[in-house]
Short mmCIF file of C-alpha atoms in Angstrom, two decimals:
data_model
loop_
_atom_site.label_atom_id
_atom_site.label_comp_id
_atom_site.label_asym_id
_atom_site.label_seq_id
_atom_site.Cartn_x
_atom_site.Cartn_y
_atom_site.Cartn_z
CA GLU A 249 81.87 88.67 95.15
CA VAL A 250 84.05 90.09 97.89
CA GLN A 251 85.01 93.68 97.17
CA LEU A 252 87.08 96.23 99.05
CA LEU A 253 87.16 99.86 97.97
CA GLU A 254 89.53 102.33 99.60
CA SER A 255 89.05 106.08 99.59
CA GLY A 256 90.29 109.18 101.35
CA GLY A 257 93.82 109.42 100.02
CA GLY A 258 95.32 112.67 98.83
CA LEU A 259 97.97 115.31 99.36
CA VAL A 260 98.63 116.42 102.92
CA GLN A 261 101.33 118.55 104.50
CA PRO A 262 103.83 117.10 106.96
CA GLY A 263 102.28 117.04 110.41
CA GLY A 264 98.80 116.87 108.96
CA SER A 265 96.03 114.30 109.27
CA LEU A 266 94.03 112.13 106.93
CA ARG A 267 91.38 109.47 107.35
CA LEU A 268 91.20 106.55 104.96
CA SER A 269 88.11 104.41 104.49
CA CYS A 270 87.63 100.94 103.08
CA ALA A 271 84.11 99.95 102.07
CA ALA A 272 83.57 96.20 102.13
CA SER A 273 80.92 94.12 100.41
CA GLY A 274 80.21 90.51 99.53
CA PHE A 275 80.96 88.97 102.93
CA THR A 276 79.93 89.18 106.57
CA PHE A 277 82.22 92.05 107.51
CA SER A 278 82.08 91.60 111.27
CA SER A 279 83.25 87.99 110.96
CA TYR A 280 86.70 88.89 109.76
CA ALA A 281 89.69 90.81 110.98
CA MET A 282 90.88 93.50 108.60
CA SER A 283 94.25 95.04 107.90
CA TRP A 284 96.01 97.95 106.24
CA VAL A 285 99.18 97.36 104.22
CA ARG A 286 101.14 100.07 102.44
CA GLN A 287 103.63 100.38 99.62
CA ALA A 288 105.89 103.40 99.42
CA PRO A 289 107.05 104.47 95.94
CA GLY A 290 109.59 102.00 94.62
CA LYS A 291 109.42 99.92 97.78
CA GLY A 292 107.83 96.67 98.87
CA LEU A 293 104.71 95.82 100.82
CA GLU A 294 104.66 96.78 104.50
CA TRP A 295 102.05 95.77 107.07
CA VAL A 296 100.68 98.75 108.99
CA THR A 297 97.88 97.62 111.31
CA SER A 298 95.14 95.05 111.91
CA ILE A 299 91.86 94.95 113.81
CA SER A 300 89.76 92.00 114.94
CA GLY A 301 86.24 91.44 113.69
CA ASN A 302 84.57 92.84 116.81
CA ALA A 303 87.11 95.70 117.04
CA GLY A 304 88.17 94.38 120.41
CA SER A 305 91.83 93.99 119.48
CA THR A 306 94.15 96.15 117.43
CA TYR A 307 97.77 95.71 116.39
CA TYR A 308 100.20 98.24 114.96
CA ALA A 309 103.60 98.34 113.36
CA ASP A 310 106.04 100.21 115.58
CA PHE A 311 106.52 102.99 113.02
CA VAL A 312 102.86 104.08 113.32
CA LYS A 313 102.16 103.50 116.98
CA GLY A 314 100.72 106.61 118.57
CA ARG A 315 100.13 108.26 115.20
CA PHE A 316 97.69 105.97 113.36
CA THR A 317 94.44 104.48 114.64
CA ILE A 318 92.57 101.65 113.00
CA SER A 319 88.84 101.30 113.58
CA ARG A 320 85.78 99.79 112.00
CA ASP A 321 82.04 100.32 111.84
CA ASN A 322 80.47 96.93 111.36
CA SER A 323 77.03 98.47 110.85
CA LYS A 324 78.43 100.29 107.80
CA ASN A 325 80.79 97.51 106.64
CA THR A 326 83.59 100.04 106.66
CA LEU A 327 87.18 100.00 107.88
CA TYR A 328 89.03 103.19 108.76
CA LEU A 329 92.57 104.39 109.24
CA GLN A 330 93.02 107.70 111.03
CA MET A 331 96.49 109.02 110.31
CA ASN A 332 97.89 111.88 112.35
CA SER A 333 101.32 113.55 112.51
CA LEU A 334 102.02 112.44 108.97
CA ARG A 335 105.60 112.39 107.72
CA ALA A 336 107.09 112.40 104.25
CA GLU A 337 108.05 108.75 104.74
CA ASP A 338 104.36 107.86 105.12
CA THR A 339 103.87 108.61 101.42
CA ALA A 340 102.51 105.37 99.99
CA VAL A 341 99.62 103.53 98.44
CA PHE A 342 97.53 102.16 101.29
CA TYR A 343 95.67 98.89 100.75
CA CYS A 344 93.00 97.37 102.92
CA ALA A 345 92.81 93.60 103.06
CA LYS A 346 90.53 90.98 104.53
CA ASP A 347 92.10 88.58 107.00
CA ARG A 348 91.48 84.85 107.12
CA TYR A 349 90.09 84.75 110.65
CA ARG A 350 87.81 86.75 112.93
CA THR A 351 90.76 87.42 115.22
CA VAL A 352 94.25 88.55 114.31
CA SER A 353 95.78 85.11 114.55
CA PRO A 354 98.82 83.17 113.44
CA GLY A 355 98.45 81.21 110.27
CA GLY A 356 96.24 83.70 108.50
CA TRP A 357 96.60 85.54 105.23
CA PHE A 358 95.37 88.61 103.38
CA ASP A 359 92.72 87.94 100.77
CA PRO A 360 91.40 89.82 98.97
CA TRP A 361 92.98 93.26 98.80
CA GLY A 362 91.54 96.53 97.62
CA GLN A 363 92.99 98.56 94.75
CA GLY A 364 94.61 101.02 97.12
CA THR A 365 94.51 104.75 97.76
CA LEU A 366 97.52 107.04 97.41
CA VAL A 367 98.62 109.20 100.31
CA THR A 368 101.20 111.86 99.54
CA VAL A 369 102.80 113.79 102.39
CA SER A 370 104.55 116.84 101.06
CA SER A 371 104.73 120.58 101.56
CA ASP B 230 110.48 90.97 114.66
CA ILE B 231 110.79 88.14 112.14
CA GLN B 232 112.86 89.11 109.13
CA MET B 233 112.00 87.63 105.73
CA THR B 234 114.88 87.54 103.27
CA GLN B 235 113.70 87.01 99.72
CA SER B 236 115.89 86.25 96.73
CA PRO B 237 116.59 87.13 94.06
CA SER B 238 115.38 90.73 94.08
CA SER B 239 114.77 90.47 90.35
CA LEU B 240 115.13 87.99 87.56
CA SER B 241 114.73 87.89 83.81
CA ALA B 242 113.09 84.86 82.27
CA SER B 243 111.40 83.75 79.09
CA VAL B 244 107.92 82.40 78.54
CA GLY B 245 108.00 78.70 79.32
CA ASP B 246 110.89 78.92 81.78
CA ARG B 247 110.78 77.34 85.23
CA VAL B 248 111.25 80.01 87.87
CA THR B 249 111.96 79.62 91.59
CA ILE B 250 111.89 82.37 94.20
CA THR B 251 113.09 81.74 97.72
CA CYS B 252 112.30 83.26 101.08
CA ARG B 253 114.17 82.63 104.33
CA ALA B 254 112.73 83.41 107.73
CA SER B 255 114.98 84.64 110.55
CA GLN B 256 113.41 82.09 112.91
CA SER B 257 111.03 79.19 112.78
CA ILE B 258 107.60 80.20 111.50
CA SER B 259 106.09 76.75 111.17
CA SER B 260 104.21 76.78 107.85
CA SER B 261 102.84 80.29 108.32
CA LEU B 262 104.08 81.61 105.01
CA ASN B 263 102.05 83.17 102.22
CA TRP B 264 102.93 84.22 98.67
CA TYR B 265 101.40 87.16 96.78
CA GLN B 266 101.60 88.40 93.21
CA HIS B 267 101.50 92.13 92.60
CA LYS B 268 101.17 93.93 89.29
CA PRO B 269 101.52 97.73 88.97
CA GLY B 270 98.30 99.57 89.67
CA LYS B 271 96.53 96.41 90.77
CA ALA B 272 95.57 94.84 94.06
CA PRO B 273 98.03 92.26 95.35
CA LYS B 274 96.75 88.72 94.86
CA LEU B 275 97.11 85.76 97.19
CA LEU B 276 98.68 82.82 95.39
CA ILE B 277 99.66 80.35 98.10
CA TYR B 278 98.94 80.16 101.80
CA ALA B 279 100.29 77.95 104.57
CA ALA B 280 103.49 77.50 102.57
CA SER B 281 102.10 75.10 99.98
CA THR B 282 98.32 75.38 99.59
CA LEU B 283 97.21 76.87 96.30
CA GLN B 284 94.53 79.54 96.61
CA GLY B 285 91.38 78.79 94.66
CA GLY B 286 91.52 79.93 91.05
CA VAL B 287 95.29 80.12 90.94
CA PRO B 288 96.82 78.13 88.07
CA SER B 289 98.49 74.86 89.00
CA ARG B 290 101.80 76.00 87.48
CA PHE B 291 102.31 77.83 90.78
CA SER B 292 103.52 75.76 93.72
CA GLY B 293 105.05 76.35 97.13
CA SER B 294 107.34 74.32 99.31
CA GLU B 295 109.18 74.57 102.58
CA SER B 296 112.27 73.19 104.24
CA GLY B 297 112.82 74.40 107.77
CA THR B 298 112.96 78.17 107.59
CA ASP B 299 113.42 78.19 103.82
CA PHE B 300 110.42 78.58 101.54
CA SER B 301 110.11 78.50 97.78
CA LEU B 302 107.63 79.63 95.16
CA THR B 303 107.97 77.87 91.82
CA ILE B 304 106.33 78.72 88.53
CA SER B 305 106.69 75.60 86.41
CA SER B 306 106.18 77.24 83.02
CA LEU B 307 106.20 81.03 83.02
CA GLN B 308 103.31 82.62 81.16
CA PRO B 309 103.04 86.21 79.86
CA GLU B 310 100.57 87.11 82.60
CA ASP B 311 103.02 85.99 85.31
CA PHE B 312 105.37 88.93 84.86
CA ALA B 313 104.91 90.75 88.15
CA THR B 314 106.47 91.22 91.56
CA TYR B 315 106.14 88.40 94.07
CA TYR B 316 106.22 88.74 97.86
CA CYS B 317 106.42 86.26 100.68
CA GLN B 318 104.80 87.13 104.02
CA GLN B 319 105.04 85.46 107.40
CA SER B 320 101.91 85.15 109.53
CA TYR B 321 103.52 83.42 112.50
CA SER B 322 103.67 86.45 114.77
CA THR B 323 102.96 90.16 114.61
CA PRO B 324 104.27 92.36 113.23
CA TRP B 325 103.43 90.50 110.05
CA THR B 326 106.40 90.97 107.73
CA PHE B 327 106.98 90.69 104.00
CA GLY B 328 110.02 89.79 101.97
CA GLN B 329 111.56 92.57 99.88
CA GLY B 330 109.90 91.27 96.72
CA THR B 331 111.10 89.60 93.53
CA LYS B 332 110.41 91.32 90.24
CA VAL B 333 110.00 88.83 87.40
CA GLU B 334 110.77 90.48 84.09
CA ILE B 335 110.68 89.39 80.47
CA LYS B 336 114.01 88.34 79.02
#
């Protein structure tokens, strides 16, 4: 069974940093691109970033460029999201999700998703 | 960026009702459109991919269709477990974008 388990969320002050992790199991991790999607309180789903299976390509939403970094350790079957210069508007549940393809390609989809980890940015 | 306009934002329906949610893309996205179901505190769940292909294990009362840049998700007979928020998502070009969501509530 494919499983994704996020961790690392918590309370952080504005301007602070946090690193999220997503432990994957049940599939050949390096064969699939992975993504982070977030949901702010009372809001909808919002794509944040994606990374190819070999970590050779990364893609970011404009609102996180230069602040967030996606990475992966295929030897540990783990996806990461390093978040710096956090803002109050980054407060959200962050989900990791498995992509359909090895590369970040048109025509794909997110399946499955993890349960999410809550990030709260507040002083 | 491709904008996805989803409607309605919410609806009230009864068990057994036929429900249709629509999503309009701001430009052509071919059939690169996915639908997800999301319940509070749970992981979002893929229902339909490529506009009309049912994900394995998803009940056949769910269906998807497309007409140009308009896409629809239909639940033929609403069941108690279907009360949730539904999102469309385009996977034609990055940044991948979602519709605003449709909350399906019990009437």
